[in-house]
mmCIF file of C-alpha atoms in Angstrom:
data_model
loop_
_atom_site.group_PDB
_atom_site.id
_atom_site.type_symbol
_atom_site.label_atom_id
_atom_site.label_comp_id
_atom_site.label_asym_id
_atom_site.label_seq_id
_atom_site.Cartn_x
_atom_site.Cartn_y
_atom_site.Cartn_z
ATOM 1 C CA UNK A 1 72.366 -20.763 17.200
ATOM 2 C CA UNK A 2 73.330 -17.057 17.416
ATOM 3 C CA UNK A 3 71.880 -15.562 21.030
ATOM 4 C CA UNK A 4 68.415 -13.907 21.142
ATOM 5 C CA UNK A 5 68.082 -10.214 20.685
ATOM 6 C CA UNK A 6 65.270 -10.658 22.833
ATOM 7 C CA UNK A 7 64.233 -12.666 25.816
ATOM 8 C CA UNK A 8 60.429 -13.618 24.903
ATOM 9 C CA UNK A 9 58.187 -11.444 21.660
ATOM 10 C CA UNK A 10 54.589 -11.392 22.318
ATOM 11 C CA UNK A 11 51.690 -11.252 20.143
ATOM 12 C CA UNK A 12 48.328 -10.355 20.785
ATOM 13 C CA UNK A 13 45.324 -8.204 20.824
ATOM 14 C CA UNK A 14 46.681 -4.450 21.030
ATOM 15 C CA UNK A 15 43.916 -3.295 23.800
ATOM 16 C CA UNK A 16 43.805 0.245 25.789
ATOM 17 C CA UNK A 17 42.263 -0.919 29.357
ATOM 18 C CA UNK A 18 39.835 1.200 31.199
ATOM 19 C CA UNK A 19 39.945 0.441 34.845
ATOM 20 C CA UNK A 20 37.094 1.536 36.830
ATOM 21 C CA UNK A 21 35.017 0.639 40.025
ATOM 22 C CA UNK A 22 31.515 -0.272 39.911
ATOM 23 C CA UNK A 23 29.087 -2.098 42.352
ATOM 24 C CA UNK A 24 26.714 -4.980 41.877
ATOM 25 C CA UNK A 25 23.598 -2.881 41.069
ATOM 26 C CA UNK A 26 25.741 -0.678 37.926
ATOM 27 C CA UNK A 27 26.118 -4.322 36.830
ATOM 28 C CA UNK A 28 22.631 -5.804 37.283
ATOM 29 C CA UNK A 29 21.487 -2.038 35.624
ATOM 30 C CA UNK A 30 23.706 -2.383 32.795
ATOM 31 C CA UNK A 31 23.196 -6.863 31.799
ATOM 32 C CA UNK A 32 26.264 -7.741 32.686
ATOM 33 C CA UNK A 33 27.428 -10.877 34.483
ATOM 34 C CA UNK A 34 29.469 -10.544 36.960
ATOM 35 C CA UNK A 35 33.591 -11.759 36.754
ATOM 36 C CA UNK A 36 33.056 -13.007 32.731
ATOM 37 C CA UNK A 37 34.526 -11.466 29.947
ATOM 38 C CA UNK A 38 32.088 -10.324 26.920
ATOM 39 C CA UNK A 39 33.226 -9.096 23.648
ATOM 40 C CA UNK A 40 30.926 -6.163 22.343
ATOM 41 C CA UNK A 41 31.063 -3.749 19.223
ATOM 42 C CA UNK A 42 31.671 -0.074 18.973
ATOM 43 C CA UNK A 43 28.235 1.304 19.583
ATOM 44 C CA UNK A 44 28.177 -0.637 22.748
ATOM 45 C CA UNK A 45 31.818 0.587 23.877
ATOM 46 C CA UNK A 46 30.748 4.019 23.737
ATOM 47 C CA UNK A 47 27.630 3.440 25.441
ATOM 48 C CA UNK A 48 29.038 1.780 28.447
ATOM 49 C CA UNK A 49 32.035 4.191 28.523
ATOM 50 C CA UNK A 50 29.616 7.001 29.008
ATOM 51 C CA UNK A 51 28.078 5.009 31.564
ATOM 52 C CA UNK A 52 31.088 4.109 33.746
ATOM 53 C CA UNK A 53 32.615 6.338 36.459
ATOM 54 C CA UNK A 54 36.127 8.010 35.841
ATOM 55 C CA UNK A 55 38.902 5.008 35.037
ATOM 56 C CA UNK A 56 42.399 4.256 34.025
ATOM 57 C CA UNK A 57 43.607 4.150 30.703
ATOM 58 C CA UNK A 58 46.480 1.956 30.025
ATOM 59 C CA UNK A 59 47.887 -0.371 27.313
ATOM 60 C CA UNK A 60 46.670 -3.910 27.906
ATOM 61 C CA UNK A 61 45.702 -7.036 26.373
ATOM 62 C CA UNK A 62 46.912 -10.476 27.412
ATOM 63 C CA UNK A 63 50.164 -10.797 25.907
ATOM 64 C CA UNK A 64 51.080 -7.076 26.347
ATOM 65 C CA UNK A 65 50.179 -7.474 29.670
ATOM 66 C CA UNK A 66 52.817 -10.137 29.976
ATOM 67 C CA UNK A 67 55.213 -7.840 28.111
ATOM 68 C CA UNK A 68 55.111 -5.359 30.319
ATOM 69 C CA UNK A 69 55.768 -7.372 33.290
ATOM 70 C CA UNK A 70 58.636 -9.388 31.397
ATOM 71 C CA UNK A 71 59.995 -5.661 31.103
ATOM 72 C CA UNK A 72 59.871 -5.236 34.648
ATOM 73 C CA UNK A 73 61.680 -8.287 35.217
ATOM 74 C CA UNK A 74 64.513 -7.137 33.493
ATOM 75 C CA UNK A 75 63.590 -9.181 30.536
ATOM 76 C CA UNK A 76 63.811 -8.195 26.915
ATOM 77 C CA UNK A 77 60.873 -8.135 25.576
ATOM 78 C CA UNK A 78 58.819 -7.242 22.275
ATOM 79 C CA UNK A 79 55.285 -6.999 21.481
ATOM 80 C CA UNK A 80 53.394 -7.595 17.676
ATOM 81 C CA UNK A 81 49.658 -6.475 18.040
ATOM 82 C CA UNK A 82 47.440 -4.074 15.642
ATOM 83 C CA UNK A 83 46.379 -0.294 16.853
ATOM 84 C CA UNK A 84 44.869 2.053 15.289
ATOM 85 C CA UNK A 85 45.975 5.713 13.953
ATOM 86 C CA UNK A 86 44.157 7.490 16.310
ATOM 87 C CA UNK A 87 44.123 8.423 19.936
ATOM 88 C CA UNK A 88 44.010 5.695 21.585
ATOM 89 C CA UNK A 89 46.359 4.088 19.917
ATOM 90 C CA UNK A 90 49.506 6.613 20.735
ATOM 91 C CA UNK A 91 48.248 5.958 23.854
ATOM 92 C CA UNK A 92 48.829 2.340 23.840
ATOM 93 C CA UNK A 93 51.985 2.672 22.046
ATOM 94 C CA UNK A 94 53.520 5.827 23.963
ATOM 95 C CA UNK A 95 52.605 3.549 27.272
ATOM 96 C CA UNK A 96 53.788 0.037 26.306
ATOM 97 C CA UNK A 97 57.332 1.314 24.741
ATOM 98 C CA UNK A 98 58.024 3.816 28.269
ATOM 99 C CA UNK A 99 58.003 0.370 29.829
ATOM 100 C CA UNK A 100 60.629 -0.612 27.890
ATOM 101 C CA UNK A 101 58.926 -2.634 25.141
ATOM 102 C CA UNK A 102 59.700 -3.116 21.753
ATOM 103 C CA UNK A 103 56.306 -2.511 19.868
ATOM 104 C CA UNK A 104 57.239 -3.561 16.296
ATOM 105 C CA UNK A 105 53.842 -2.981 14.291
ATOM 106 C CA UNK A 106 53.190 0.446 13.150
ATOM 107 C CA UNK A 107 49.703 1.996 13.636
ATOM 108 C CA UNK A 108 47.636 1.827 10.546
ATOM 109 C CA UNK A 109 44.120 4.282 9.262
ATOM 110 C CA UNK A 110 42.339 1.779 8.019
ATOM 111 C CA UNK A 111 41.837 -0.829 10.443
ATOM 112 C CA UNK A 112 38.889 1.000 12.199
ATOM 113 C CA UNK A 113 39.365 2.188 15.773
ATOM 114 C CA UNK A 114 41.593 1.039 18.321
ATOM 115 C CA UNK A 115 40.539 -1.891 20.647
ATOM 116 C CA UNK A 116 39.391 -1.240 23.756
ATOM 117 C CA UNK A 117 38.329 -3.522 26.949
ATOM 118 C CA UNK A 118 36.015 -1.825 29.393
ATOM 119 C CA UNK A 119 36.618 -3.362 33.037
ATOM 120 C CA UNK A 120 34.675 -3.039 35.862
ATOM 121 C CA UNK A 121 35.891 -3.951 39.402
ATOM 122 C CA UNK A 122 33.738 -4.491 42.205
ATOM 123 C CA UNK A 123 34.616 -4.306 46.047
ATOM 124 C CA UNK A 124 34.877 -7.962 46.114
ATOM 125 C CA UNK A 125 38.029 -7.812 43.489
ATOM 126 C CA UNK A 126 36.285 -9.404 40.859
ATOM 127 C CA UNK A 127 37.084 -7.938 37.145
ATOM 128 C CA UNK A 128 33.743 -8.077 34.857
ATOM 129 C CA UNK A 129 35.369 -7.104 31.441
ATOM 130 C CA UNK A 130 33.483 -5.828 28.066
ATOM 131 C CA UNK A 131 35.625 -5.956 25.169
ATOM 132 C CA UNK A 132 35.544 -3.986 21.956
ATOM 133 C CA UNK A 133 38.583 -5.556 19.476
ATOM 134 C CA UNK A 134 38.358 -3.419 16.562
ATOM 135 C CA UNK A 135 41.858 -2.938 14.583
ATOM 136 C CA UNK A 136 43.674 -5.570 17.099
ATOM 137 C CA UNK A 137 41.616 -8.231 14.580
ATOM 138 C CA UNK A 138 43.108 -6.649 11.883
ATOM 139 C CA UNK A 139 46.637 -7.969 12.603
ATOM 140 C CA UNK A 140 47.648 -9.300 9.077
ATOM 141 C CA UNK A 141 50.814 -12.448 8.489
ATOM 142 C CA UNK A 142 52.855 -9.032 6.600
ATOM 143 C CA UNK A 143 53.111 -7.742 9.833
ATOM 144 C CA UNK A 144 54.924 -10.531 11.277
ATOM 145 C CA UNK A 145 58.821 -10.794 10.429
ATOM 146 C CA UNK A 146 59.933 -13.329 10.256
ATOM 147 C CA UNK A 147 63.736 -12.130 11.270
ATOM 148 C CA UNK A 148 61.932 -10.488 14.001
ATOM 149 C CA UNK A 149 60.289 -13.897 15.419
ATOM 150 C CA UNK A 150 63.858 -15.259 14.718
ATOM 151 C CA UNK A 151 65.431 -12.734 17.215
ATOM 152 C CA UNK A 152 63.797 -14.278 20.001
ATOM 153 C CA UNK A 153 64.185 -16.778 22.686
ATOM 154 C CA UNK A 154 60.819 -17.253 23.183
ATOM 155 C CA UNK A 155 57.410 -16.521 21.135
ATOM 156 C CA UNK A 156 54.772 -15.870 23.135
ATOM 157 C CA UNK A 157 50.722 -16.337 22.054
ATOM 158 C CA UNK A 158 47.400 -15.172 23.269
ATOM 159 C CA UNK A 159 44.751 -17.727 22.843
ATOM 160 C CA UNK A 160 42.493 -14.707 22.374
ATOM 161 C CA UNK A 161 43.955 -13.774 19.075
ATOM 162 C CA UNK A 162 43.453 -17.156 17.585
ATOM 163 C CA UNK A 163 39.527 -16.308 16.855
ATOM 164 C CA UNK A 164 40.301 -13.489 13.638
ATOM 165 C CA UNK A 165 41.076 -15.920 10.601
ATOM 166 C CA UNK A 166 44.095 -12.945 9.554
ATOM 167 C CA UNK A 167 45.570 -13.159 12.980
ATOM 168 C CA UNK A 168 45.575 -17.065 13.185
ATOM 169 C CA UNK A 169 47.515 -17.147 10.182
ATOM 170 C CA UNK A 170 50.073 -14.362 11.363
ATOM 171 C CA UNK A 171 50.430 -16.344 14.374
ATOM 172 C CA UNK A 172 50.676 -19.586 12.304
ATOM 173 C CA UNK A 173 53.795 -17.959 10.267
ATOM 174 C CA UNK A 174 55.481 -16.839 13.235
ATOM 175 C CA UNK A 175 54.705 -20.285 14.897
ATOM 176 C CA UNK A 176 56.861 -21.627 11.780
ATOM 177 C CA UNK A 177 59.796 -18.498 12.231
ATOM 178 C CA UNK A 178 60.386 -19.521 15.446
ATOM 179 C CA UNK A 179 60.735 -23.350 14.929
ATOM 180 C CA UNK A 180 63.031 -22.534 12.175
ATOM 181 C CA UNK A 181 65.233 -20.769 13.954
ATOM 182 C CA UNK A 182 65.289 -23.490 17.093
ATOM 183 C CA UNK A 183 63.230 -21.410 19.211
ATOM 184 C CA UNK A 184 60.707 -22.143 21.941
ATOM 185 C CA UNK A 185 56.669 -21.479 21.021
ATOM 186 C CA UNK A 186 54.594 -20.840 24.076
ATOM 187 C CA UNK A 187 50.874 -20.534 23.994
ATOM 188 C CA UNK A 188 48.529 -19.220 27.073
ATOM 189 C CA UNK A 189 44.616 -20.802 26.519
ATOM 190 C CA UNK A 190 43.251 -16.989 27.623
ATOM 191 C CA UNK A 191 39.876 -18.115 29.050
ATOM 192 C CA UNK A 192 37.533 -21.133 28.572
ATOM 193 C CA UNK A 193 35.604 -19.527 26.160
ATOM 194 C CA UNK A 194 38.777 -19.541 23.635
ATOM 195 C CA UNK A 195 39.182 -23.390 24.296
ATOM 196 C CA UNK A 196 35.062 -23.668 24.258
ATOM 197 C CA UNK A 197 35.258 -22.368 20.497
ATOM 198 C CA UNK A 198 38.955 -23.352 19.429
ATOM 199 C CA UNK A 199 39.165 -26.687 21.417
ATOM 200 C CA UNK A 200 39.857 -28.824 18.105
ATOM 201 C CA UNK A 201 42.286 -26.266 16.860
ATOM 202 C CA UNK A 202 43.918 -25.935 20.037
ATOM 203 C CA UNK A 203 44.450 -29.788 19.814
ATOM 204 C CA UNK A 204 46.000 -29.728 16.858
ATOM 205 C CA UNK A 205 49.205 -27.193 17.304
ATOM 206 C CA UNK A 206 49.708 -29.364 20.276
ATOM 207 C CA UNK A 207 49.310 -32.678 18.712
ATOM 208 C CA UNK A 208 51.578 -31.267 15.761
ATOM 209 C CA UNK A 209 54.009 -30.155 18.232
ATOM 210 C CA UNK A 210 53.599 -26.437 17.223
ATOM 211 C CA UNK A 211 53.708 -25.740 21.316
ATOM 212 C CA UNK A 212 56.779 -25.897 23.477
ATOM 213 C CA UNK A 213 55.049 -24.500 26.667
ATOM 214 C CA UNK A 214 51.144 -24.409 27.361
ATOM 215 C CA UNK A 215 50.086 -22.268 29.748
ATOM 216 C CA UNK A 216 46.333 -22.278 31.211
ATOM 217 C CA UNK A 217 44.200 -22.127 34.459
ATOM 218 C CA UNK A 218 42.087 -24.734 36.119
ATOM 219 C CA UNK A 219 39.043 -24.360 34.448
ATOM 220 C CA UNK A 220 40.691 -23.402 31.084
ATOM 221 C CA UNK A 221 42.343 -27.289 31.470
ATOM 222 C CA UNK A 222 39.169 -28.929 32.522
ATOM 223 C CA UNK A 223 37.775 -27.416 29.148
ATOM 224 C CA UNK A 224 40.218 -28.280 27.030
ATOM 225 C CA UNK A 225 40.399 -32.405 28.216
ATOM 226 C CA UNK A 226 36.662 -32.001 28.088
ATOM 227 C CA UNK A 227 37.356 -33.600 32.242
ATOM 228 C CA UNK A 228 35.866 -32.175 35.099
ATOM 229 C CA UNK A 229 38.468 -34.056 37.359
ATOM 230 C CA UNK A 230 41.689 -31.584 37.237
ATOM 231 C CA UNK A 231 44.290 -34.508 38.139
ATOM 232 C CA UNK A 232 42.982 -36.407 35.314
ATOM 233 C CA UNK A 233 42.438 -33.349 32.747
ATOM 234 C CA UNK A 234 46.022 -31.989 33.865
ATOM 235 C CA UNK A 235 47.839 -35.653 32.856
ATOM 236 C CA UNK A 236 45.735 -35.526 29.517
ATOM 237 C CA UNK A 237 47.051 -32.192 28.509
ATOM 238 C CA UNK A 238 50.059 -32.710 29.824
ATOM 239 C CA UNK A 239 50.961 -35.863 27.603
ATOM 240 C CA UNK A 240 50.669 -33.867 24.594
ATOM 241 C CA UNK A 241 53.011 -31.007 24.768
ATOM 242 C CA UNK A 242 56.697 -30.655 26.429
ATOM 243 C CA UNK A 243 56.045 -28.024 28.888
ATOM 244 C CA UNK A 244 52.702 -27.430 30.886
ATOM 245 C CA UNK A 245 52.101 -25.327 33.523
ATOM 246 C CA UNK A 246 48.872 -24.540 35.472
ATOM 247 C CA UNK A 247 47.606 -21.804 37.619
ATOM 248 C CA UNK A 248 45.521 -22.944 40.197
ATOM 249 C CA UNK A 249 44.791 -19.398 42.284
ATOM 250 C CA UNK A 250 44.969 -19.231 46.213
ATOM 251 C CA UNK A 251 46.260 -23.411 45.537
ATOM 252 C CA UNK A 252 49.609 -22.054 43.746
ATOM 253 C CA UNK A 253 50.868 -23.594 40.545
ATOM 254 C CA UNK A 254 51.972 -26.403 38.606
ATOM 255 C CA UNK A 255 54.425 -27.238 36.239
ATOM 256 C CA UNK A 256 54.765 -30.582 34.001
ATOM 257 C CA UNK A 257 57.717 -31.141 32.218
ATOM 258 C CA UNK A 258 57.837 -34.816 30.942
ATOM 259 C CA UNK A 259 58.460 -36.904 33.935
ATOM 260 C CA UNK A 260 59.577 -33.807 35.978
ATOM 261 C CA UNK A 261 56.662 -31.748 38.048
ATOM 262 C CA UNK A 262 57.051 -28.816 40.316
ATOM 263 C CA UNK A 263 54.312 -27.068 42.384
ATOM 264 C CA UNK A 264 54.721 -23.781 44.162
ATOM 265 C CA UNK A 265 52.268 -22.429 46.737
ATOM 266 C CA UNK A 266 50.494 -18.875 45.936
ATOM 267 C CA UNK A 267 52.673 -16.051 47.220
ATOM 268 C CA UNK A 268 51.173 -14.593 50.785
ATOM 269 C CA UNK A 269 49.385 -11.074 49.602
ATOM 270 C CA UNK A 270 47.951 -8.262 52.294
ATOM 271 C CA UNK A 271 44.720 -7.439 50.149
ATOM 272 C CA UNK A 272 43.202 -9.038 46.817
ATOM 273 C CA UNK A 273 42.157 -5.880 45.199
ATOM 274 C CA UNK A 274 41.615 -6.885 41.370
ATOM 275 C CA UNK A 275 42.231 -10.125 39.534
ATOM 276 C CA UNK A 276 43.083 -7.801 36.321
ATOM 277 C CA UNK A 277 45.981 -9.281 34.878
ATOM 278 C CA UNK A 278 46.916 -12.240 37.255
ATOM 279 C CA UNK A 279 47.607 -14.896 34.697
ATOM 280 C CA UNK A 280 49.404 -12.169 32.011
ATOM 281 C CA UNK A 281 51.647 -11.608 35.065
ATOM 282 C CA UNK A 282 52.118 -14.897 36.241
ATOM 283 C CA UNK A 283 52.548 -15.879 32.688
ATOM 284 C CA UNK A 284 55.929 -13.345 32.670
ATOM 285 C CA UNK A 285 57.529 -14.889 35.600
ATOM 286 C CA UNK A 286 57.221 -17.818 34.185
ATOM 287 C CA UNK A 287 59.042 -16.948 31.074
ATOM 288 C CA UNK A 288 61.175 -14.998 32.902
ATOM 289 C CA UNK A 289 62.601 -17.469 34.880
ATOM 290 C CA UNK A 290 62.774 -19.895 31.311
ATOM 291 C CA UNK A 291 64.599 -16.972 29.161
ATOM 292 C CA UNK A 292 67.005 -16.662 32.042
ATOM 293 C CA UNK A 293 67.707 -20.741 32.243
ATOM 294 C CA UNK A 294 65.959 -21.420 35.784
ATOM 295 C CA UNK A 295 64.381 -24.336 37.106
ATOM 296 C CA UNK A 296 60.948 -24.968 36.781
ATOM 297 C CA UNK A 297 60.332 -24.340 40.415
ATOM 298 C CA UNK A 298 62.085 -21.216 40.503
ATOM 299 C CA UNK A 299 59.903 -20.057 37.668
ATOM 300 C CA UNK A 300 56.904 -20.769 38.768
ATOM 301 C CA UNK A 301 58.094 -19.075 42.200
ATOM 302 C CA UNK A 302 58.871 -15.742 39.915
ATOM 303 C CA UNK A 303 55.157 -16.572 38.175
ATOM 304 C CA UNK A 304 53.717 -16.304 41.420
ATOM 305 C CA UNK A 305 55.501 -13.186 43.110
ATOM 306 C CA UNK A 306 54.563 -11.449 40.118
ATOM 307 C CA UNK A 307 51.099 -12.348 40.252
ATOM 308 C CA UNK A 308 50.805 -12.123 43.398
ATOM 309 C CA UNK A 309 51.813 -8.323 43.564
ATOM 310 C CA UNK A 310 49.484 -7.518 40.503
ATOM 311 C CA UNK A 311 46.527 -8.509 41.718
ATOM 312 C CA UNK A 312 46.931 -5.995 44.827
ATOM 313 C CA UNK A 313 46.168 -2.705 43.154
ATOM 314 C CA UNK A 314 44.108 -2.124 40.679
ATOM 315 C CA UNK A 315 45.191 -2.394 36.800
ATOM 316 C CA UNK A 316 47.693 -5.172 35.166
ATOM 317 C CA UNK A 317 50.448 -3.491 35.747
ATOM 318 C CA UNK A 318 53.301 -4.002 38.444
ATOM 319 C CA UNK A 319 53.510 -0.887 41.450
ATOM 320 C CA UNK A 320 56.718 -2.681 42.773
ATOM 321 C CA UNK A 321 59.589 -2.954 42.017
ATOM 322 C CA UNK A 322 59.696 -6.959 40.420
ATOM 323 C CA UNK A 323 63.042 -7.178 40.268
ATOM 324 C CA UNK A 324 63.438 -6.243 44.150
ATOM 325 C CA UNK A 325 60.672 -8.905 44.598
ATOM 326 C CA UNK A 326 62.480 -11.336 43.124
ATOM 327 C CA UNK A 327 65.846 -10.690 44.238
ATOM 328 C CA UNK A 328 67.571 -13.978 44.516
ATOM 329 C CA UNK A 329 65.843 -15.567 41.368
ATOM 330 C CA UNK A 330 66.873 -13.692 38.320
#
């Protein structure tokens, strides 16, 4: 097998974040539950963009999240996800490359606008997030190279993608490119509301061994064994794929490997500022530490420092400097 050309490829929903404080009454005012994340259409974006006080605009989405911060690990990394030809899409793609990024998919003009998620932060650091996905749906199985997916160590997958019937199936193909070419698949579940409405797909790539490495939080876990008890829900899920590893907030992590586990405690942090982009983050030390041939311990140590220094300022994007975090790791 010839060596990787890069360290992990993402795909996901190509999404310009717009990071802005609010308090409980702009939420109460406006419908909006607090801490959940609601998908909306165009007339709706603009509406609560007018509404919302001056923010931060910055490429996001799940799985360019984690691209960013595999970047910043000194990982290389690439990223497959739809924008627009309009503003907001140079934006997206004049941020995500100056982090070092390969974004392979060109912008198209006829996939509507580009997506967009709306999040509002309030004092106590909770992230209440109102998504508009526009052209990232339109993410078609031409876009995906297969030499591309080849190239990679690692191909990484946002559960939020797998809703779109044209993005499932360029996921799907890419699923196959990478198995072809003896490379690891790794799939985050996104929220509970992806496993909620995908549960019995979700089943299947792992009972068809289509997933190397499942990522997902408590709750996300508890959903998909349909088990309230987490020991119990965690052995389920783990028994059907190779690698599983579970975020468990303040309580640290988890990772399963057949008979092997490791669990790391959350990293000490000054402030919780804004959950924005924990998991994405954690999610890139993780991979960071796999691309780079490290223990499961150590990566889940590198998952945590890196989530741990995200969710202290706003945005999902690292301040510090990872690789000084993580001096001793990489």
């Amino acid at each position: 097998m010839t060596a990787p050309r890069l360290d992990v490829l993402c795909i996901g929903n190509a999404i310009v974040d717009v990071i802005a404080d609010a308090d409980d009454r702009f939420l109460e005012e406006h419908g909006l539950a607090k801490g959940t994340m609601r998908l909306i259409d165009e007339r709706e974006a603009d509406r609560l963009y007018a509404a919302m006080g001056p923010g931060r605009e910055l490429s996001g989405g799940s799985a360019g999240n984690t691209a960013a911060g595999l970047a910043a690990l000194g990982c290389k990394a690439g990223f497959i996800g739809q924008v627009a030809d309009d503003q907001l899409g140079a934006i997206y793609q004049h941020d995500i490359e100056s982090l070092g990024v390969d974004f392979i998919v060109p912008a198209r003009a006829d996939v509507g606008a580009t997506a967009r998620s709306l999040i509002l932060v309030t004092p106590d650091a909770q992230r209440t997030m109102n998504t508009f996905l526009g052209a990232a749906q339109m993410l078609d199985k031409s876009d995906v190279d297969a030499d591309e997916v080849a190239a990679a160590g690692i191909l990484y997958l946002e559960g939020y993608l797998w809703d779109p019937p044209a993005p499932r199936a360029a996921m799907e193909k890419a699923i196959a490119a990478a198995h072809a070419a003896g490379r690891k698949v790794a799939f985050t579940l996104s929220d509970p509301f992806c496993v909620d409405r995908h549960r019995d797909g979700f089943w299947r790539l792992l009972n068809d061994g289509k997933v190397d490495i499942l990522f997902g939080n408590e709750a996300e876990i508890a959903s998909m064994a349909e088990d309230s008890d987490l020991d119990s829900a965690i052995a389920k899920v783990a028994a059907a794929v190779p690698l599983l590893v579970v975020t468990r907030s303040e309580a640290g992590a988890t990772a399963i490997c057949g008979d092997e586990r490791a669990d790391v405690p959350a990293e000490p942090i000054e402030r919780l500022v804004d959950t924005t982009g924990a998991g994405d983050l954690f999610a890139a030390g993780f991979l960071a530490g796999q691309a780079k041939g490290k223990t499961l311990k150590d990566s889940l140590r590198l998952g945590a420092i890196a989530a741990a220094e995200v969710i202290q300022h706003y945005g999902p994007r690292p301040e510090k400097d990872l690789k000084a975090l993580a001096a001793g790791l990489l």
